């Protein structure tokens, strides 16, 4: 199933130290050769400050007891840089870690910098050194220290570009520490910052959103509210556009989040449209299951793809804990669509399509009918399910079709109001300019007349 592994597609959008957990996972799943994965780990960490750990991996890869002299030299250089940066930040760290100083800081960064400079002789260069020290700590694998330094920097710095970079570094540190609550909040802050920031080009903003899609999965698939969070974020228009244009493979995770979260089942119709639009760019058994079930109504193919999904999800770093939930809920959607189309259903045939044992499948189907209150009855003698056709009343169909009109109308009204306001401001400005010109002309005439009289 290496053909469905997404690690190589994700690496360009992840920090190298975030890639390491993915490689660790792959080494346990026999997707690639163990030697290839170990070699990738060494190459991945060779440019970081984790010299000792990289050395241990190097010994395993080359089956040697001693390391090349370059490792000792690099280790000394890293330690020297850490000590130097630690000394440079000592004064400002002591100041900002003082509870009295921390309590006196406000939202205004310029005012905070003025306060620190006048009262504690802290300079912008010292603040910048916090960023450098945080980067060094992160490179060496000290994620707790890195998160603290980058947080201090982002609170004090007035450099918007470096502050955004510090936010990314802090998020990576929290992810690698497993602080999912803090990381969840950081994701929301980053999303808001990316949407509000005016980047130099649309491509840069697209790249930032693509990074957020990839990094956020570490959080969303580990946080208790993550399955709601991933749907709420990924289904936003700007992120749907990002998925369609830059990283269609993210659809696998969006499908898994919607399928395993029945509270978001209302999103299924929109998700099906997206899958249909992107099918020519990306497909895997997870997206093909939805395609076969909701677009082609090919139940044999859907059953085949559902069986493949188990293996694909089991070998996916983010989705392996959700395999059972996905299969259970996917069976629910399969049975729902199947029962909606057929009037008389052979329980044995449906059980076989769901890849369940006969007795287990029959119990599951009966429980499904009871829990969902389907208008159906089970004929145990014929071993069939008889569906009673039900049609929504006309007024209910009207309500469902017009449910989104109120929201759309509000959006249109808001857009019209904004345009009207901006147009009104422009008219006022034009009128003011005309009045000023008229006054200037009138003043000039009076001056000319006075000169003529003289």
Short mmCIF file of C-alpha atoms in Angstrom, two decimals:
data_model
loop_
_atom_site.label_atom_id
_atom_site.label_comp_id
_atom_site.label_asym_id
_atom_site.label_seq_id
_atom_site.Cartn_x
_atom_site.Cartn_y
_atom_site.Cartn_z
CA UNK A 1 0.00 0.00 0.00
CA UNK A 2 2.98 2.34 -0.51
CA UNK A 3 1.07 3.82 -3.46
CA UNK A 4 -1.43 5.35 -1.02
CA UNK A 5 1.16 6.65 1.44
CA UNK A 6 1.02 10.47 1.56
CA UNK A 7 4.24 11.12 3.49
CA UNK A 8 6.25 12.20 0.45
CA UNK A 9 3.49 14.62 -0.57
CA UNK A 10 3.27 16.12 2.90
CA UNK A 11 6.99 16.61 3.59
CA UNK A 12 7.28 19.91 1.62
CA UNK A 13 4.54 21.44 3.81
CA UNK A 14 5.93 20.26 7.16
CA UNK A 15 8.87 21.29 9.31
CA UNK A 16 11.58 18.61 9.23
CA UNK A 17 11.13 17.79 12.92
CA UNK A 18 7.39 17.31 12.37
CA UNK A 19 8.24 14.81 9.63
CA UNK A 20 10.21 12.67 12.08
CA UNK A 21 7.12 11.21 13.87
CA UNK A 22 5.77 10.19 10.45
CA UNK A 23 8.98 8.32 9.65
CA UNK A 24 8.93 6.65 13.08
CA UNK A 25 5.39 5.46 12.35
CA UNK A 26 6.33 4.14 8.89
CA UNK A 27 9.17 2.11 10.40
CA UNK A 28 6.57 0.10 12.35
CA UNK A 29 4.27 -0.54 9.38
CA UNK A 30 6.66 -2.08 6.83
CA UNK A 31 5.47 0.30 4.12
CA UNK A 32 9.06 0.95 3.00
CA UNK A 33 12.34 -0.87 3.57
CA UNK A 34 13.66 -0.35 7.10
CA UNK A 35 17.04 0.75 5.77
CA UNK A 36 15.43 3.42 3.55
CA UNK A 37 13.42 4.82 6.46
CA UNK A 38 16.50 4.90 8.71
CA UNK A 39 18.48 6.68 6.00
CA UNK A 40 15.68 9.24 5.65
CA UNK A 41 15.77 9.87 9.42
CA UNK A 42 19.53 10.56 9.36
CA UNK A 43 19.20 12.92 6.38
CA UNK A 44 16.25 14.65 8.02
CA UNK A 45 18.03 15.39 11.31
CA UNK A 46 21.49 16.04 9.90
CA UNK A 47 20.85 19.79 9.58
CA UNK A 48 19.37 20.16 13.08
CA UNK A 49 21.11 20.59 16.42
CA UNK A 50 20.13 17.09 17.61
CA UNK A 51 23.70 15.87 17.10
CA UNK A 52 23.73 13.07 19.69
CA UNK A 53 20.50 11.46 18.48
CA UNK A 54 21.56 11.80 14.83
CA UNK A 55 24.84 10.09 15.78
CA UNK A 56 22.99 7.11 17.26
CA UNK A 57 20.94 6.76 14.07
CA UNK A 58 24.12 7.04 11.99
CA UNK A 59 25.67 4.15 13.94
CA UNK A 60 22.58 1.99 13.31
CA UNK A 61 22.54 2.84 9.61
CA UNK A 62 26.22 2.13 8.95
CA UNK A 63 26.64 -0.53 11.67
CA UNK A 64 29.65 1.19 13.26
CA UNK A 65 30.70 1.95 16.83
CA UNK A 66 32.54 5.23 16.26
CA UNK A 67 31.30 8.43 14.65
CA UNK A 68 33.19 10.60 12.14
CA UNK A 69 35.08 13.59 13.56
CA UNK A 70 32.51 15.95 12.00
CA UNK A 71 29.96 14.97 14.65
CA UNK A 72 32.20 16.06 17.55
CA UNK A 73 33.00 19.32 15.80
CA UNK A 74 29.32 20.06 15.12
CA UNK A 75 28.39 19.18 18.71
CA UNK A 76 30.91 21.72 20.05
CA UNK A 77 29.60 24.38 17.65
CA UNK A 78 25.99 23.81 18.74
CA UNK A 79 26.88 23.98 22.45
CA UNK A 80 28.87 27.17 21.84
CA UNK A 81 25.95 28.82 20.02
CA UNK A 82 23.53 27.83 22.80
CA UNK A 83 25.76 29.26 25.54
CA UNK A 84 26.33 32.45 23.58
CA UNK A 85 22.62 32.97 22.91
CA UNK A 86 21.78 32.13 26.52
CA UNK A 87 24.13 34.87 27.75
CA UNK A 88 22.75 37.41 25.27
CA UNK A 89 19.17 36.77 26.45
CA UNK A 90 19.92 36.46 30.16
CA UNK A 91 19.01 40.06 31.07
CA UNK A 92 15.77 40.29 29.09
CA UNK A 93 14.66 36.84 30.25
CA UNK A 94 15.12 37.83 33.88
CA UNK A 95 13.11 41.00 33.24
CA UNK A 96 10.12 39.50 31.42
CA UNK A 97 9.94 36.49 33.75
CA UNK A 98 9.49 38.88 36.67
CA UNK A 99 5.76 38.67 37.65
CA UNK A 100 5.56 42.44 38.23
CA UNK A 101 6.90 43.20 34.77
CA UNK A 102 4.70 40.56 33.14
CA UNK A 103 1.66 42.05 34.85
CA UNK A 104 2.46 45.55 33.58
CA UNK A 105 2.61 44.54 29.90
CA UNK A 106 -0.34 45.54 27.72
CA UNK A 107 -1.66 44.85 24.21
CA UNK A 108 0.25 47.83 22.78
CA UNK A 109 3.64 46.41 21.75
CA UNK A 110 5.22 49.81 21.17
CA UNK A 111 4.22 50.89 24.67
CA UNK A 112 5.60 47.64 26.12
CA UNK A 113 8.91 48.16 24.33
CA UNK A 114 9.10 51.73 25.59
CA UNK A 115 8.42 50.55 29.16
CA UNK A 116 11.14 47.86 28.98
CA UNK A 117 13.64 50.22 27.40
CA UNK A 118 13.14 53.10 29.84
CA UNK A 119 12.86 51.09 33.05
CA UNK A 120 14.93 47.98 32.38
CA UNK A 121 17.31 48.94 29.52
CA UNK A 122 15.96 46.25 27.21
CA UNK A 123 16.60 46.92 23.52
CA UNK A 124 14.94 45.64 20.29
CA UNK A 125 18.15 43.68 19.64
CA UNK A 126 17.61 41.77 22.89
CA UNK A 127 14.04 40.96 21.81
CA UNK A 128 15.33 39.66 18.48
CA UNK A 129 17.82 37.47 20.34
CA UNK A 130 14.84 35.77 22.05
CA UNK A 131 13.75 34.63 18.59
CA UNK A 132 17.21 33.32 17.74
CA UNK A 133 17.49 31.53 21.08
CA UNK A 134 14.06 29.94 20.58
CA UNK A 135 15.14 28.69 17.16
CA UNK A 136 18.30 27.17 18.60
CA UNK A 137 16.35 25.46 21.38
CA UNK A 138 13.93 24.03 18.83
CA UNK A 139 16.75 22.80 16.60
CA UNK A 140 18.27 20.95 19.58
CA UNK A 141 14.97 19.31 20.53
CA UNK A 142 14.29 21.40 23.65
CA UNK A 143 10.72 22.16 22.67
CA UNK A 144 9.61 23.48 26.05
CA UNK A 145 12.32 26.14 26.11
CA UNK A 146 11.66 26.96 22.47
CA UNK A 147 7.92 27.49 23.07
CA UNK A 148 8.65 29.87 25.98
CA UNK A 149 11.20 31.98 24.07
CA UNK A 150 9.06 32.26 20.95
CA UNK A 151 6.02 33.19 23.03
CA UNK A 152 7.97 35.99 24.74
CA UNK A 153 9.21 37.19 21.36
CA UNK A 154 5.75 37.22 19.74
CA UNK A 155 4.38 39.25 22.68
CA UNK A 156 7.10 41.92 22.46
CA UNK A 157 8.15 42.09 18.80
CA UNK A 158 6.70 44.66 16.39
CA UNK A 159 8.08 42.81 13.36
CA UNK A 160 4.96 41.21 11.81
CA UNK A 161 6.89 38.79 9.59
CA UNK A 162 9.08 37.43 12.39
CA UNK A 163 6.11 37.31 14.76
CA UNK A 164 4.26 35.06 12.30
CA UNK A 165 7.36 32.87 12.03
CA UNK A 166 7.54 32.68 15.85
CA UNK A 167 3.88 31.60 15.96
CA UNK A 168 4.69 28.73 13.59
CA UNK A 169 7.70 27.74 15.72
CA UNK A 170 5.67 27.79 18.91
CA UNK A 171 2.94 25.66 17.30
CA UNK A 172 5.52 23.08 16.19
CA UNK A 173 6.99 23.00 19.71
CA UNK A 174 3.58 22.47 21.32
CA UNK A 175 2.77 19.69 18.83
CA UNK A 176 6.00 17.84 19.55
CA UNK A 177 5.40 18.26 23.30
CA UNK A 178 1.87 16.88 22.91
CA UNK A 179 0.25 19.97 24.49
CA UNK A 180 -2.92 19.62 22.44
CA UNK A 181 -5.02 22.21 24.30
CA UNK A 182 -2.40 24.95 23.80
CA UNK A 183 -1.73 23.82 20.23
CA UNK A 184 -5.47 23.95 19.44
CA UNK A 185 -5.58 27.59 20.56
CA UNK A 186 -2.43 28.33 18.54
CA UNK A 187 -4.08 26.87 15.43
CA UNK A 188 -7.06 29.22 15.81
CA UNK A 189 -4.75 32.23 16.35
CA UNK A 190 -2.67 31.33 13.30
CA UNK A 191 -5.78 30.89 11.15
CA UNK A 192 -7.02 34.33 12.18
CA UNK A 193 -3.60 35.92 11.60
CA UNK A 194 -3.24 34.38 8.14
CA UNK A 195 -6.70 35.60 7.12
CA UNK A 196 -6.03 39.16 8.36
CA UNK A 197 -2.45 39.58 7.15
CA UNK A 198 -1.82 41.32 3.83
CA UNK A 199 0.88 39.20 2.19
CA UNK A 200 3.14 40.34 -0.62
CA UNK A 201 1.42 37.98 -3.05
CA UNK A 202 -1.60 35.61 -3.11
CA UNK A 203 0.86 32.71 -3.56
CA UNK A 204 2.41 33.43 -0.17
CA UNK A 205 -0.98 33.40 1.53
CA UNK A 206 -1.85 30.15 -0.27
CA UNK A 207 1.36 28.61 1.04
CA UNK A 208 0.58 29.70 4.60
CA UNK A 209 -2.87 28.13 4.40
CA UNK A 210 -1.41 24.95 2.93
CA UNK A 211 1.00 24.73 5.87
CA UNK A 212 -1.86 25.25 8.31
CA UNK A 213 -3.86 22.43 6.72
CA UNK A 214 -0.96 20.00 7.19
CA UNK A 215 0.24 21.12 10.63
CA UNK A 216 -3.26 21.29 12.09
CA UNK A 217 -3.86 17.59 11.51
CA UNK A 218 -1.41 16.75 14.30
CA UNK A 219 -3.69 18.71 16.63
CA UNK A 220 -7.13 17.91 15.24
CA UNK A 221 -6.63 14.14 15.32
CA UNK A 222 -5.45 14.25 18.95
CA UNK A 223 -7.68 16.91 20.52
CA UNK A 224 -11.12 15.93 21.96
CA UNK A 225 -12.82 18.58 19.78
CA UNK A 226 -10.52 17.97 16.85
CA UNK A 227 -12.99 16.22 14.58
CA UNK A 228 -15.29 19.22 14.80
CA UNK A 229 -12.34 21.59 14.39
CA UNK A 230 -11.00 19.93 11.25
CA UNK A 231 -14.38 20.08 9.51
CA UNK A 232 -15.04 23.68 10.61
CA UNK A 233 -11.62 24.79 9.35
CA UNK A 234 -11.17 22.69 6.21
CA UNK A 235 -14.69 23.46 4.94
CA UNK A 236 -14.15 27.22 5.00
CA UNK A 237 -14.24 28.57 1.40
CA UNK A 238 -10.62 29.79 1.47
CA UNK A 239 -9.36 26.40 2.67
CA UNK A 240 -11.54 24.44 0.24
CA UNK A 241 -9.93 26.55 -2.50
CA UNK A 242 -6.48 25.76 -1.08
CA UNK A 243 -7.22 22.02 -1.08
CA UNK A 244 -8.53 22.09 -4.64
CA UNK A 245 -5.59 24.11 -6.01
CA UNK A 246 -2.58 23.03 -3.95
CA UNK A 247 -3.08 19.86 -1.88
CA UNK A 248 -6.03 17.68 -2.98
CA UNK A 249 -4.71 14.73 -0.92
CA UNK A 250 -5.99 16.51 2.21
CA UNK A 251 -9.45 15.35 1.09
CA UNK A 252 -8.65 11.95 2.62
CA UNK A 253 -8.56 13.51 6.08
CA UNK A 254 -11.60 15.69 5.49
CA UNK A 255 -13.60 12.64 4.37
CA UNK A 256 -12.45 10.68 7.44
CA UNK A 257 -13.41 13.58 9.74
CA UNK A 258 -16.91 13.92 8.24
CA UNK A 259 -17.57 10.17 8.14
CA UNK A 260 -16.46 9.58 11.75
CA UNK A 261 -18.41 12.59 13.07
CA UNK A 262 -22.14 12.12 12.52
CA UNK A 263 -22.79 15.57 13.97
CA UNK A 264 -21.29 16.89 10.72
CA UNK A 265 -23.29 14.63 8.39
CA UNK A 266 -24.98 17.73 6.95
CA UNK A 267 -21.60 18.50 5.32
CA UNK A 268 -21.68 15.27 3.32
CA UNK A 269 -23.50 16.76 0.34
CA UNK A 270 -20.97 19.58 0.01
CA UNK A 271 -18.10 17.13 0.49
CA UNK A 272 -19.42 14.93 -2.33
CA UNK A 273 -19.37 17.93 -4.70
CA UNK A 274 -15.76 18.70 -3.77
CA UNK A 275 -14.69 15.08 -4.31
CA UNK A 276 -16.38 15.07 -7.70
CA UNK A 277 -14.55 18.27 -8.71
CA UNK A 278 -11.13 17.05 -7.58
CA UNK A 279 -11.45 13.41 -8.72
CA UNK A 280 -9.33 14.03 -11.84
CA UNK A 281 -6.44 15.27 -9.63
CA UNK A 282 -6.51 12.89 -6.69
CA UNK A 283 -8.13 9.60 -5.71
CA UNK A 284 -7.61 6.94 -3.08
CA UNK A 285 -9.89 4.24 -1.60
CA UNK A 286 -11.24 6.70 1.00
CA UNK A 287 -12.44 9.27 -1.53
CA UNK A 288 -13.46 6.56 -4.01
CA UNK A 289 -15.72 5.02 -1.36
CA UNK A 290 -17.70 8.28 -1.16
CA UNK A 291 -17.62 8.64 -4.94
CA UNK A 292 -18.96 5.12 -5.50
CA UNK A 293 -21.63 5.47 -2.80
CA UNK A 294 -23.01 8.96 -3.40
CA UNK A 295 -22.18 9.73 -7.05
CA UNK A 296 -22.26 6.40 -8.91
CA UNK A 297 -24.46 4.45 -6.45
CA UNK A 298 -22.23 1.49 -7.23
CA UNK A 299 -22.61 -0.55 -4.04
CA UNK A 300 -20.33 -3.39 -5.10
CA UNK A 301 -17.51 -0.94 -5.79
CA UNK A 302 -18.25 0.96 -2.58
CA UNK A 303 -18.01 -2.30 -0.60
CA UNK A 304 -14.70 -3.09 -2.30
CA UNK A 305 -13.30 0.37 -1.52
CA UNK A 306 -14.49 0.19 2.09
CA UNK A 307 -12.53 -3.02 2.54
CA UNK A 308 -9.42 -1.31 1.11
CA UNK A 309 -9.97 1.69 3.40
CA UNK A 310 -9.17 -0.40 6.46
CA UNK A 311 -5.65 -1.11 5.22
CA UNK A 312 -5.07 2.44 3.93
CA UNK A 313 -6.15 4.04 7.21
CA UNK A 314 -4.17 1.55 9.27
CA UNK A 315 -0.98 2.68 7.50
CA UNK A 316 -1.77 6.39 7.80
CA UNK A 317 -0.08 8.22 10.70
CA UNK A 318 -3.05 10.49 11.40
CA UNK A 319 -5.90 8.05 10.78
CA UNK A 320 -4.70 4.76 12.26
CA UNK A 321 -6.49 5.42 15.62
CA UNK A 322 -9.75 6.10 13.75
CA UNK A 323 -9.93 2.89 11.69
CA UNK A 324 -12.71 1.26 13.75
CA UNK A 325 -14.74 4.49 13.95
CA UNK A 326 -14.41 5.04 10.22
CA UNK A 327 -15.48 1.52 9.28
CA UNK A 328 -18.44 1.56 11.68
CA UNK A 329 -19.72 4.93 10.44
CA UNK A 330 -18.99 4.12 6.80
CA UNK A 331 -21.18 1.03 7.15
CA UNK A 332 -23.89 3.27 8.57
CA UNK A 333 -23.77 5.58 5.53
CA UNK A 334 -23.61 2.60 3.18
CA UNK A 335 -26.68 0.99 4.73
CA UNK A 336 -28.54 4.32 4.81
CA UNK A 337 -28.08 4.96 1.09
CA UNK A 338 -28.71 1.30 0.21
CA UNK A 339 -31.98 1.23 2.15
CA UNK A 340 -33.10 4.54 0.69
CA UNK A 341 -32.84 3.17 -2.88
CA UNK A 342 -34.18 -0.37 -2.44
CA UNK A 343 -37.70 -1.42 -1.40
CA UNK A 344 -36.89 -5.02 -0.48
CA UNK A 345 -33.43 -5.83 0.83
CA UNK A 346 -31.82 -9.23 1.22
CA UNK A 347 -30.13 -9.13 4.64
CA UNK A 348 -27.58 -11.76 3.63
CA UNK A 349 -26.53 -9.75 0.58
CA UNK A 350 -26.28 -6.50 2.55
CA UNK A 351 -24.27 -8.22 5.28
CA UNK A 352 -21.86 -9.58 2.68
CA UNK A 353 -21.40 -6.11 1.16
CA UNK A 354 -20.67 -4.69 4.59
CA UNK A 355 -17.93 -7.33 5.02
CA UNK A 356 -19.51 -8.73 8.19
CA UNK A 357 -20.32 -12.22 9.39
CA UNK A 358 -23.92 -13.32 8.83
CA UNK A 359 -25.13 -13.30 12.44
CA UNK A 360 -23.16 -10.17 13.36
CA UNK A 361 -24.42 -8.36 10.25
CA UNK A 362 -28.06 -9.18 10.87
CA UNK A 363 -27.88 -7.93 14.46
CA UNK A 364 -26.13 -4.77 13.28
CA UNK A 365 -28.80 -4.09 10.63
CA UNK A 366 -31.68 -4.61 13.07
CA UNK A 367 -30.00 -2.28 15.57
CA UNK A 368 -29.49 0.30 12.83
CA UNK A 369 -33.18 0.26 11.90
CA UNK A 370 -34.16 0.62 15.55
CA UNK A 371 -31.68 3.42 16.32
CA UNK A 372 -32.39 5.47 13.20
CA UNK A 373 -36.15 4.83 13.37
CA UNK A 374 -36.34 3.82 9.73
CA UNK A 375 -39.81 3.18 8.38
CA UNK A 376 -39.07 -0.48 7.73
CA UNK A 377 -39.89 -3.94 8.98
CA UNK A 378 -37.79 -7.08 9.12
CA UNK A 379 -39.17 -10.29 7.68
CA UNK A 380 -37.14 -12.92 9.52
CA UNK A 381 -38.89 -15.74 7.67
CA UNK A 382 -37.71 -14.46 4.28
CA UNK A 383 -34.61 -12.86 5.86
CA UNK A 384 -35.40 -9.57 4.17
CA UNK A 385 -36.01 -5.95 5.07
CA UNK A 386 -39.09 -4.29 3.61
CA UNK A 387 -38.77 -0.53 3.28
CA UNK A 388 -41.89 1.61 3.40
CA UNK A 389 -41.42 4.48 0.94
CA UNK A 390 -41.51 7.87 2.61
CA UNK A 391 -41.63 11.21 0.89
CA UNK A 392 -41.00 14.59 2.40
CA UNK A 393 -44.06 16.86 2.27
CA UNK A 394 -43.82 19.73 -0.20
CA UNK A 395 -43.47 22.33 2.54
CA UNK A 396 -40.56 20.37 4.07
CA UNK A 397 -38.81 20.25 0.69
CA UNK A 398 -39.28 24.02 0.36
CA UNK A 399 -37.79 24.57 3.85
CA UNK A 400 -34.75 22.40 3.07
CA UNK A 401 -34.10 24.07 -0.29
CA UNK A 402 -34.43 27.61 1.09
CA UNK A 403 -32.67 27.04 4.41
CA UNK A 404 -29.47 28.71 3.23
CA UNK A 405 -31.21 31.67 1.59
CA UNK A 406 -31.40 33.69 4.81
CA UNK A 407 -27.66 33.43 5.39
CA UNK A 408 -26.87 34.19 1.74
CA UNK A 409 -29.19 37.20 1.83
CA UNK A 410 -27.43 38.53 4.91
CA UNK A 411 -24.04 38.11 3.21
CA UNK A 412 -25.30 39.91 0.08
CA UNK A 413 -26.82 42.71 2.17
CA UNK A 414 -23.54 43.12 4.03
CA UNK A 415 -21.61 43.29 0.77
CA UNK A 416 -24.08 45.81 -0.68
CA UNK A 417 -23.87 47.93 2.48
CA UNK A 418 -20.08 47.94 2.30
CA UNK A 419 -20.13 48.95 -1.34
CA UNK A 420 -22.77 51.58 -0.63
CA UNK A 421 -20.74 52.95 2.26
CA UNK A 422 -17.53 53.07 0.22
CA UNK A 423 -19.38 54.60 -2.74
CA UNK A 424 -20.96 57.18 -0.42
CA UNK A 425 -17.55 58.06 1.00
CA UNK A 426 -16.17 58.49 -2.52
CA UNK A 427 -19.11 60.75 -3.46
CA UNK A 428 -18.53 62.84 -0.33
CA UNK A 429 -14.85 63.11 -1.14
CA UNK A 430 -15.64 64.18 -4.72
CA UNK A 431 -18.14 66.75 -3.47
CA UNK A 432 -15.59 68.14 -1.00
CA UNK A 433 -13.01 68.37 -3.77
CA UNK A 434 -15.49 70.22 -6.01
CA UNK A 435 -16.33 72.67 -3.21
CA UNK A 436 -12.65 73.32 -2.57
CA UNK A 437 -12.02 73.90 -6.27
CA UNK A 438 -15.01 76.26 -6.43
CA UNK A 439 -13.77 78.15 -3.41
CA UNK A 440 -10.28 78.36 -4.91
CA UNK A 441 -11.70 79.67 -8.22
CA UNK A 442 -13.91 82.19 -6.42
CA UNK A 443 -10.92 83.38 -4.34
CA UNK A 444 -8.85 83.73 -7.49
CA UNK A 445 -11.60 85.82 -9.15
CA UNK A 446 -11.76 88.18 -6.15
CA UNK A 447 -7.98 88.57 -6.30
CA UNK A 448 -8.06 89.26 -10.05
CA UNK A 449 -10.85 91.85 -9.60
CA UNK A 450 -8.94 93.59 -6.80
CA UNK A 451 -5.84 93.79 -8.99
CA UNK A 452 -7.89 95.16 -11.89
CA UNK A 453 -9.44 97.93 -9.68
CA UNK A 454 -6.01 98.97 -8.46
#
